[in-house]
Amino acid sequence: MSRSAAQIRREFVDFFREKLHTHIPSSPVVPYDDPTLLFTNAGMNQFKPIFLGQLPAGHAFSGLKRAANSQKCIRAGGKHNDLDDVGHDTYHHTFFEMLGNWSFGDYFKRESIEWAWELLTKRWGIDASRLHATYFGGLKRADGTWELEPDHEARELWKQITGMPDSHVHPGNMKDNFWEMGDTGPCGPCSEIHIDLTPDKSGGNLVNAGDARVMEIWNLVFIQFNRRPDGKLDPLPARHVDTGMGFERVTAVIQGKRSNYDTDVFTPIFEAIQQVSGAAGYGGRLATAGRKEGATQGSEREALMRDVAYRVIADHIRTLTFALTDGATPDKEGRGYVLRRILRRAVRYGWQYLNLHEPFLFKLVPTVVSHFGEAFPELKAAQPRVVELIREEEQAFGRTLDRGIALFNEAVDNAAHAGHREISGADAFKLHDTYGFPIDLTQIMASERGLQVDVGEYERLMEEARDKARAGGKKGAGGLAALPGDLLAPFGPTDDSPKFAGETLTGAKVRAIALLDASGGVVIRSDKSTPITPGTAAALVLDKTCFYAEQGGQVGDHGVIGDGSLRFDVEETRRYGDVVVHVGTLVMGEIRVGDSLALKVDSRRVQTKSNHTGTHLLNWALREVLGEGVQQKGSLVDPDKLRFDFSHNKPLSDEELEKIEVATIKQIIASQAVYTKEVALADGMKFNGIRAVFGEKYPDRVRVVSVGAPIDDMLKNPADARWRQNSIEFCGGTHVANTSDIGGFAITVEEGVAKGVRRIVAITGDSAQMMREIGKSFVQQAEELLTKSRDAGPPSDLAESVSTLLGGLQSADVPLREHSQTMVAITALQEIVKQQRKVAAAGSAEVVKAEVERLLPTAEKVGGVTVLVAELPDAPIDQLKHGADIAKQKSGSAALFFGSRSADKVTLLAAMSDDLVKRGVKAGDLVKAIAPLVGGGGGGAPTMAQAGGKDPAKLPEALAAAREWLLGKLR
């Protein structure tokens, strides 16, 4: 019976359910609880707390003994990276499913082997004579004795249970058959199951040889040791089983296919690609041994590269759909950059080999969702978001792709003319910097042409660009530019531990060890003979400091060095490696190397500390309200505000913002102690609920800042579920001692700063309290004005009052909550103003009409022409035009000039009948002549023209001048 991929997945889970395993749904491919991973890359990732003995009390996995599932995995970066192989062989993928079963202190080797054999050979009918097993063959010392004994138990079980001959049971080395989670921790031997796909079943010697004809399909890991920091192994009190079987590989085996891409895991996606592209169908071609893609020519190469493109696009659209569904976003760094590279790689293959020159990947998402949505229902809910993100990314890259490919072709020609087989690093850098081509994409394109890339030169240019970016805008006091860190290294490290204890250090404790000034470039003085003198823009290197150097989003401290007759104003504090540099200006006195100095950080530190602790509370509140998918993308902490960037794909609602603000304020009101302690990184990573910035490189010892949870207690019981209720982060910044010291907290800005990245700006302390009171006053004014307008009718100056209120609101740093409440009332008031103006306009139309009809009988007659020059009541220009039309209809031949005025402006209108225009009397000419008299200007058609002015008092003068102008033209 032919089995579909979906059936195989279901049958695996059902088989282990029969064996009393609990089905645990796949965890997301974005491992929010583990910042050490780019992506979930193995089925065991979500069970690590069980293996490490760190499972919090009350966790959903508490008491779990047996589990099975199909885990979504991505291997496209970091240690496990299959990206470069995708498309070029039959079995590598960036996204794949890992079928797995686990035992947590329950069954062990016998049951694992027995059930694996039963499923493969009896349920799925795989030919037992094609299966081979491996076991750990042991590790010997130099003297020939065993450092680790061979796993003879597993070897004998394979033979007893399966009847395998000795020739099918193979020993393996540490690399292939001993699994370790890390340098320390749970580990143990493993047994792999391989299938021999050679025609005559002669591939036993190809086991673990990297040959696709004999490949691993299932790995059974027996976790039975704990590796100590000294490298020694201790037996675990409870032994575990962790297995993993490649879903795509076993599907190919069961369906009798020689390639994973020939199974129904991929064929629906291939059909969708063909429908979108109109290209010839997928043919399954691969580069032959000894004849790489770059050496293939003509129609053969065209067909080959078309099939490579099919495989790459099908693989990559799966990766993108699953990763974006689970909350990832294409970005310029970290896992987001990996996804951007994957997307651009797929787009380039479609562009060059399938003639797809418009966005197309997003059109494939529905096929992926339809095909995998039953097993992973989260795909269906996320489909609109995924489609939009991919479409936007494709459009952005498509704008430069054509020009980038043209530049690449030029680079190939340049290499050929120079007789080289290498793309220059300069061309590769330009492709990255200008056209968005990641270096690995350029390398792939070069390989397809039989070329390499000068990666060394590329990296050198990239480092130069990074140096320029780091130096950009880094000018300090007196123009002291970015300093040469390598020249400063001999003067470090600076002891800056006192910064956490206070804001002052006495002169007896601090000594100047190097002076720098900007006279003719940076000059470093490390001897006692030459002082710096008043007025010098300089920098000081001290043996110790209480000043905080700009780092981790917190700005550097300002303050004063010296006392009495000596004063050096510190305007910036920077860090260069381990050296802290105090940049500023010497105001009075002299400073020599070796002088003892007094230090005092200024009062801005106090508010900076409040804002930094407030940032930690905000980070905690965001995850509480929006979920674990929120990841920090950047921050800025200074004395005036805190700014926090985070991953989120849409604007926050008023309700969400209020929940976030209230949650933060509750932490402040709770008067929680803020604890700081330096711990080993390995210990810190164990804390339940630790917030570590993804992609950040942490040292072996880190400083932990915990709000409300004593760090010493956390070290005793790091897995305790209580710690998740607290803000716990790795941080080297300055903080308050208690959350009550923060005072107030108010969010003032919520905005988007990049695709998938939002920003919140907030203020704390007295500033927050003051702005909140100001915000409340705006709310009160707006609501009182609204109530008055509804109850007693809108006042005549309502429009002016609303305009004044809105202007004040926009110019004030009012918290968003009060801003939103005020805007609700202002919006309602604006509607009332709109209705008020409609009523006024209707009324003014009748007034203007009546006034024109009253004035017409008194108008002058000049040769049969009615000449009417008059001031009309203040009215919109449309009403004045309507009055002119009435006058022309009633008079036949007419020359008209109307003016109206309010307290601060003048409106002028001239109108001529057609017969006067033919005589050369034009409305536009009249307006241009008269408008300057009222401080304005205007113009228009010969039959009707208008103007505005700023001097209402001059209207009578303008009317008299208009009358004289008309009489002069008509007489």
Short mmCIF file of N, CA and C in Angstrom, two decimals, residues 51-145:
data_model
loop_
_atom_site.label_atom_id
_atom_site.label_comp_id
_atom_site.label_asym_id
_atom_site.label_seq_id
_atom_site.Cartn_x
_atom_site.Cartn_y
_atom_site.Cartn_z
N PHE A 51 16.08 17.10 30.75
CA PHE A 51 17.40 16.45 30.75
C PHE A 51 18.37 17.14 31.71
N LEU A 52 18.25 18.48 31.84
CA LEU A 52 19.16 19.23 32.70
C LEU A 52 18.70 19.27 34.15
N GLY A 53 17.53 18.71 34.44
CA GLY A 53 17.02 18.75 35.80
C GLY A 53 16.58 20.12 36.23
N GLN A 54 16.11 20.95 35.25
CA GLN A 54 15.73 22.33 35.55
C GLN A 54 14.24 22.57 35.34
N LEU A 55 13.44 21.52 35.32
CA LEU A 55 12.02 21.68 35.06
C LEU A 55 11.36 22.39 36.23
N PRO A 56 10.72 23.57 36.00
CA PRO A 56 10.09 24.29 37.10
C PRO A 56 8.92 23.51 37.68
N ALA A 57 8.68 23.75 38.96
CA ALA A 57 7.53 23.12 39.61
C ALA A 57 6.26 23.58 38.91
N GLY A 58 5.35 22.63 38.68
CA GLY A 58 4.09 22.97 38.05
C GLY A 58 4.15 23.08 36.54
N HIS A 59 5.30 22.77 35.94
CA HIS A 59 5.43 22.85 34.47
C HIS A 59 4.56 21.79 33.81
N ALA A 60 4.14 22.08 32.56
CA ALA A 60 3.27 21.15 31.84
C ALA A 60 3.93 19.79 31.65
N PHE A 61 5.26 19.75 31.65
CA PHE A 61 5.97 18.48 31.46
C PHE A 61 6.22 17.73 32.77
N SER A 62 5.79 18.30 33.89
CA SER A 62 6.01 17.63 35.17
C SER A 62 5.33 16.25 35.15
N GLY A 63 6.07 15.22 35.52
CA GLY A 63 5.53 13.87 35.54
C GLY A 63 5.52 13.17 34.20
N LEU A 64 6.01 13.85 33.15
CA LEU A 64 6.03 13.25 31.82
C LEU A 64 7.08 12.14 31.77
N LYS A 65 6.68 10.95 31.32
CA LYS A 65 7.58 9.82 31.24
C LYS A 65 7.91 9.42 29.80
N ARG A 66 6.91 9.51 28.91
CA ARG A 66 7.11 9.12 27.52
C ARG A 66 6.45 10.17 26.62
N ALA A 67 7.12 10.50 25.54
CA ALA A 67 6.59 11.51 24.63
C ALA A 67 6.97 11.17 23.20
N ALA A 68 6.16 11.67 22.25
CA ALA A 68 6.46 11.50 20.82
C ALA A 68 5.85 12.66 20.06
N ASN A 69 6.49 13.04 18.94
CA ASN A 69 5.92 14.09 18.08
C ASN A 69 6.69 14.20 16.78
N SER A 70 6.23 15.14 15.96
CA SER A 70 6.99 15.56 14.79
C SER A 70 7.38 17.01 15.03
N GLN A 71 8.66 17.27 15.23
CA GLN A 71 9.15 18.60 15.61
C GLN A 71 9.60 19.37 14.36
N LYS A 72 9.13 20.60 14.25
CA LYS A 72 9.59 21.50 13.19
C LYS A 72 11.02 21.94 13.51
N CYS A 73 11.91 21.83 12.54
CA CYS A 73 13.32 22.18 12.75
C CYS A 73 13.85 23.01 11.59
N ILE A 74 14.79 23.89 11.90
CA ILE A 74 15.49 24.66 10.87
C ILE A 74 16.98 24.55 11.15
N ARG A 75 17.74 24.19 10.13
CA ARG A 75 19.20 24.20 10.24
C ARG A 75 19.73 25.07 9.11
N ALA A 76 19.93 26.33 9.42
CA ALA A 76 20.34 27.28 8.38
C ALA A 76 21.26 28.34 8.93
N GLY A 77 21.96 28.06 10.00
CA GLY A 77 22.87 29.04 10.59
C GLY A 77 23.52 28.46 11.82
N GLY A 78 24.65 29.03 12.21
CA GLY A 78 25.33 28.58 13.40
C GLY A 78 26.00 27.23 13.18
N LYS A 79 26.06 26.43 14.24
CA LYS A 79 26.77 25.15 14.19
C LYS A 79 26.12 24.19 13.20
N HIS A 80 24.78 24.15 13.17
CA HIS A 80 24.05 23.24 12.28
C HIS A 80 23.53 24.06 11.11
N ASN A 81 24.19 23.93 9.95
CA ASN A 81 23.85 24.77 8.81
C ASN A 81 23.91 23.95 7.53
N ASP A 82 22.73 23.64 6.99
CA ASP A 82 22.66 22.86 5.76
C ASP A 82 22.34 23.72 4.55
N LEU A 83 22.36 25.04 4.70
CA LEU A 83 21.90 25.94 3.65
C LEU A 83 22.68 25.76 2.36
N ASP A 84 24.00 25.67 2.44
CA ASP A 84 24.81 25.64 1.22
C ASP A 84 24.56 24.40 0.37
N ASP A 85 24.08 23.32 1.01
CA ASP A 85 23.87 22.07 0.27
C ASP A 85 22.49 21.99 -0.37
N VAL A 86 21.56 22.82 0.08
CA VAL A 86 20.18 22.72 -0.40
C VAL A 86 20.10 23.00 -1.89
N GLY A 87 19.40 22.12 -2.60
CA GLY A 87 19.22 22.27 -4.03
C GLY A 87 20.20 21.48 -4.84
N HIS A 88 21.34 21.15 -4.25
CA HIS A 88 22.41 20.50 -5.00
C HIS A 88 22.48 19.00 -4.75
N ASP A 89 21.68 18.49 -3.80
CA ASP A 89 21.63 17.06 -3.57
C ASP A 89 20.19 16.65 -3.33
N THR A 90 19.99 15.42 -2.89
CA THR A 90 18.64 14.87 -2.79
C THR A 90 18.05 14.93 -1.39
N TYR A 91 18.85 15.32 -0.38
CA TYR A 91 18.37 15.09 0.99
C TYR A 91 18.67 16.20 1.99
N HIS A 92 19.35 17.28 1.60
CA HIS A 92 19.58 18.37 2.56
C HIS A 92 18.44 19.39 2.47
N HIS A 93 18.03 19.89 3.65
CA HIS A 93 16.95 20.88 3.72
C HIS A 93 17.26 21.89 4.82
N THR A 94 16.81 23.13 4.64
CA THR A 94 16.92 24.09 5.74
C THR A 94 15.79 23.88 6.74
N PHE A 95 14.59 23.53 6.23
CA PHE A 95 13.49 23.15 7.12
C PHE A 95 13.24 21.65 6.97
N PHE A 96 13.06 20.98 8.10
CA PHE A 96 12.71 19.56 8.04
C PHE A 96 11.93 19.22 9.30
N GLU A 97 11.29 18.06 9.27
CA GLU A 97 10.58 17.58 10.45
C GLU A 97 11.39 16.44 11.07
N MET A 98 11.46 16.46 12.38
CA MET A 98 12.16 15.41 13.12
C MET A 98 11.12 14.58 13.88
N LEU A 99 10.91 13.34 13.44
CA LEU A 99 10.05 12.42 14.16
C LEU A 99 10.83 11.88 15.35
N GLY A 100 10.26 11.95 16.55
CA GLY A 100 11.02 11.53 17.72
C GLY A 100 10.17 10.91 18.80
N ASN A 101 10.78 10.02 19.56
CA ASN A 101 10.16 9.50 20.78
C ASN A 101 11.16 9.61 21.92
N TRP A 102 10.64 9.85 23.13
CA TRP A 102 11.49 10.12 24.28
C TRP A 102 11.04 9.30 25.49
N SER A 103 12.03 8.95 26.27
CA SER A 103 11.78 8.34 27.57
C SER A 103 12.52 9.16 28.62
N PHE A 104 11.80 9.57 29.64
CA PHE A 104 12.41 10.38 30.70
C PHE A 104 12.45 9.53 31.97
N GLY A 105 13.58 8.81 32.11
CA GLY A 105 13.74 7.96 33.28
C GLY A 105 12.84 6.74 33.26
N ASP A 106 12.33 6.35 32.10
CA ASP A 106 11.41 5.21 32.01
C ASP A 106 12.11 4.06 31.27
N TYR A 107 11.71 3.74 30.04
CA TYR A 107 12.36 2.65 29.31
C TYR A 107 13.74 3.09 28.81
N PHE A 108 14.53 2.11 28.31
CA PHE A 108 15.88 2.46 27.89
C PHE A 108 16.23 1.73 26.57
N LYS A 109 17.37 1.10 26.48
CA LYS A 109 17.89 0.64 25.19
C LYS A 109 17.04 -0.46 24.56
N ARG A 110 16.66 -1.44 25.35
CA ARG A 110 15.95 -2.59 24.77
C ARG A 110 14.67 -2.14 24.08
N GLU A 111 13.82 -1.39 24.79
CA GLU A 111 12.54 -0.98 24.21
C GLU A 111 12.76 -0.07 23.00
N SER A 112 13.76 0.82 23.07
CA SER A 112 14.01 1.74 21.96
C SER A 112 14.34 0.97 20.69
N ILE A 113 15.23 -0.01 20.80
CA ILE A 113 15.63 -0.79 19.64
C ILE A 113 14.49 -1.67 19.15
N GLU A 114 13.80 -2.29 20.08
CA GLU A 114 12.70 -3.19 19.73
C GLU A 114 11.60 -2.45 18.99
N TRP A 115 11.21 -1.27 19.49
CA TRP A 115 10.11 -0.53 18.86
C TRP A 115 10.54 0.10 17.54
N ALA A 116 11.77 0.54 17.45
CA ALA A 116 12.25 1.10 16.18
C ALA A 116 12.20 0.03 15.09
N TRP A 117 12.65 -1.18 15.43
CA TRP A 117 12.65 -2.28 14.47
C TRP A 117 11.21 -2.67 14.07
N GLU A 118 10.33 -2.69 15.07
CA GLU A 118 8.94 -3.05 14.80
C GLU A 118 8.29 -2.06 13.85
N LEU A 119 8.48 -0.77 14.10
CA LEU A 119 7.85 0.26 13.26
C LEU A 119 8.40 0.20 11.83
N LEU A 120 9.73 0.12 11.71
CA LEU A 120 10.33 0.18 10.38
C LEU A 120 10.01 -1.05 9.54
N THR A 121 10.15 -2.20 10.13
CA THR A 121 10.05 -3.42 9.32
C THR A 121 8.66 -4.03 9.30
N LYS A 122 7.92 -3.94 10.42
CA LYS A 122 6.61 -4.60 10.46
C LYS A 122 5.47 -3.65 10.09
N ARG A 123 5.48 -2.43 10.63
CA ARG A 123 4.41 -1.50 10.30
C ARG A 123 4.61 -0.89 8.91
N TRP A 124 5.85 -0.49 8.63
CA TRP A 124 6.10 0.21 7.36
C TRP A 124 6.67 -0.71 6.28
N GLY A 125 7.03 -1.92 6.64
CA GLY A 125 7.43 -2.90 5.65
C GLY A 125 8.75 -2.64 4.97
N ILE A 126 9.64 -1.92 5.60
CA ILE A 126 10.97 -1.69 5.03
C ILE A 126 11.76 -2.99 5.04
N ASP A 127 12.46 -3.27 3.99
CA ASP A 127 13.24 -4.49 3.84
C ASP A 127 14.32 -4.57 4.93
N ALA A 128 14.17 -5.53 5.84
CA ALA A 128 15.08 -5.65 6.97
C ALA A 128 16.51 -5.91 6.52
N SER A 129 16.67 -6.57 5.37
CA SER A 129 18.02 -6.90 4.93
C SER A 129 18.78 -5.68 4.44
N ARG A 130 18.08 -4.57 4.27
CA ARG A 130 18.77 -3.33 3.86
C ARG A 130 19.16 -2.45 5.05
N LEU A 131 18.79 -2.84 6.26
CA LEU A 131 19.05 -2.00 7.42
C LEU A 131 20.35 -2.39 8.11
N HIS A 132 21.07 -1.37 8.53
CA HIS A 132 22.31 -1.53 9.30
C HIS A 132 22.18 -0.70 10.58
N ALA A 133 22.87 -1.13 11.62
CA ALA A 133 22.86 -0.39 12.89
C ALA A 133 24.29 -0.08 13.31
N THR A 134 24.45 1.06 13.99
CA THR A 134 25.76 1.39 14.56
C THR A 134 25.64 1.46 16.07
N TYR A 135 26.76 1.31 16.73
CA TYR A 135 26.80 1.47 18.18
C TYR A 135 28.11 2.15 18.52
N PHE A 136 28.21 2.70 19.73
CA PHE A 136 29.43 3.40 20.16
C PHE A 136 30.54 2.38 20.39
N GLY A 137 31.65 2.55 19.62
CA GLY A 137 32.74 1.59 19.70
C GLY A 137 33.76 1.87 20.77
N GLY A 138 33.53 2.88 21.61
CA GLY A 138 34.43 3.16 22.70
C GLY A 138 35.51 4.18 22.34
N LEU A 139 36.21 4.67 23.37
CA LEU A 139 37.29 5.65 23.19
C LEU A 139 38.50 5.17 23.99
N LYS A 140 39.63 5.00 23.30
CA LYS A 140 40.84 4.51 23.96
C LYS A 140 41.80 5.64 24.28
N ARG A 141 42.53 5.46 25.39
CA ARG A 141 43.61 6.38 25.74
C ARG A 141 44.84 6.05 24.89
N ALA A 142 45.87 6.88 25.02
CA ALA A 142 47.11 6.66 24.26
C ALA A 142 47.77 5.34 24.63
N ASP A 143 47.56 4.90 25.89
CA ASP A 143 48.21 3.65 26.32
C ASP A 143 47.41 2.41 25.94
N GLY A 144 46.29 2.61 25.23
CA GLY A 144 45.50 1.49 24.77
C GLY A 144 44.40 1.05 25.69
N THR A 145 44.31 1.63 26.89
CA THR A 145 43.22 1.31 27.81
C THR A 145 41.99 2.12 27.43
#
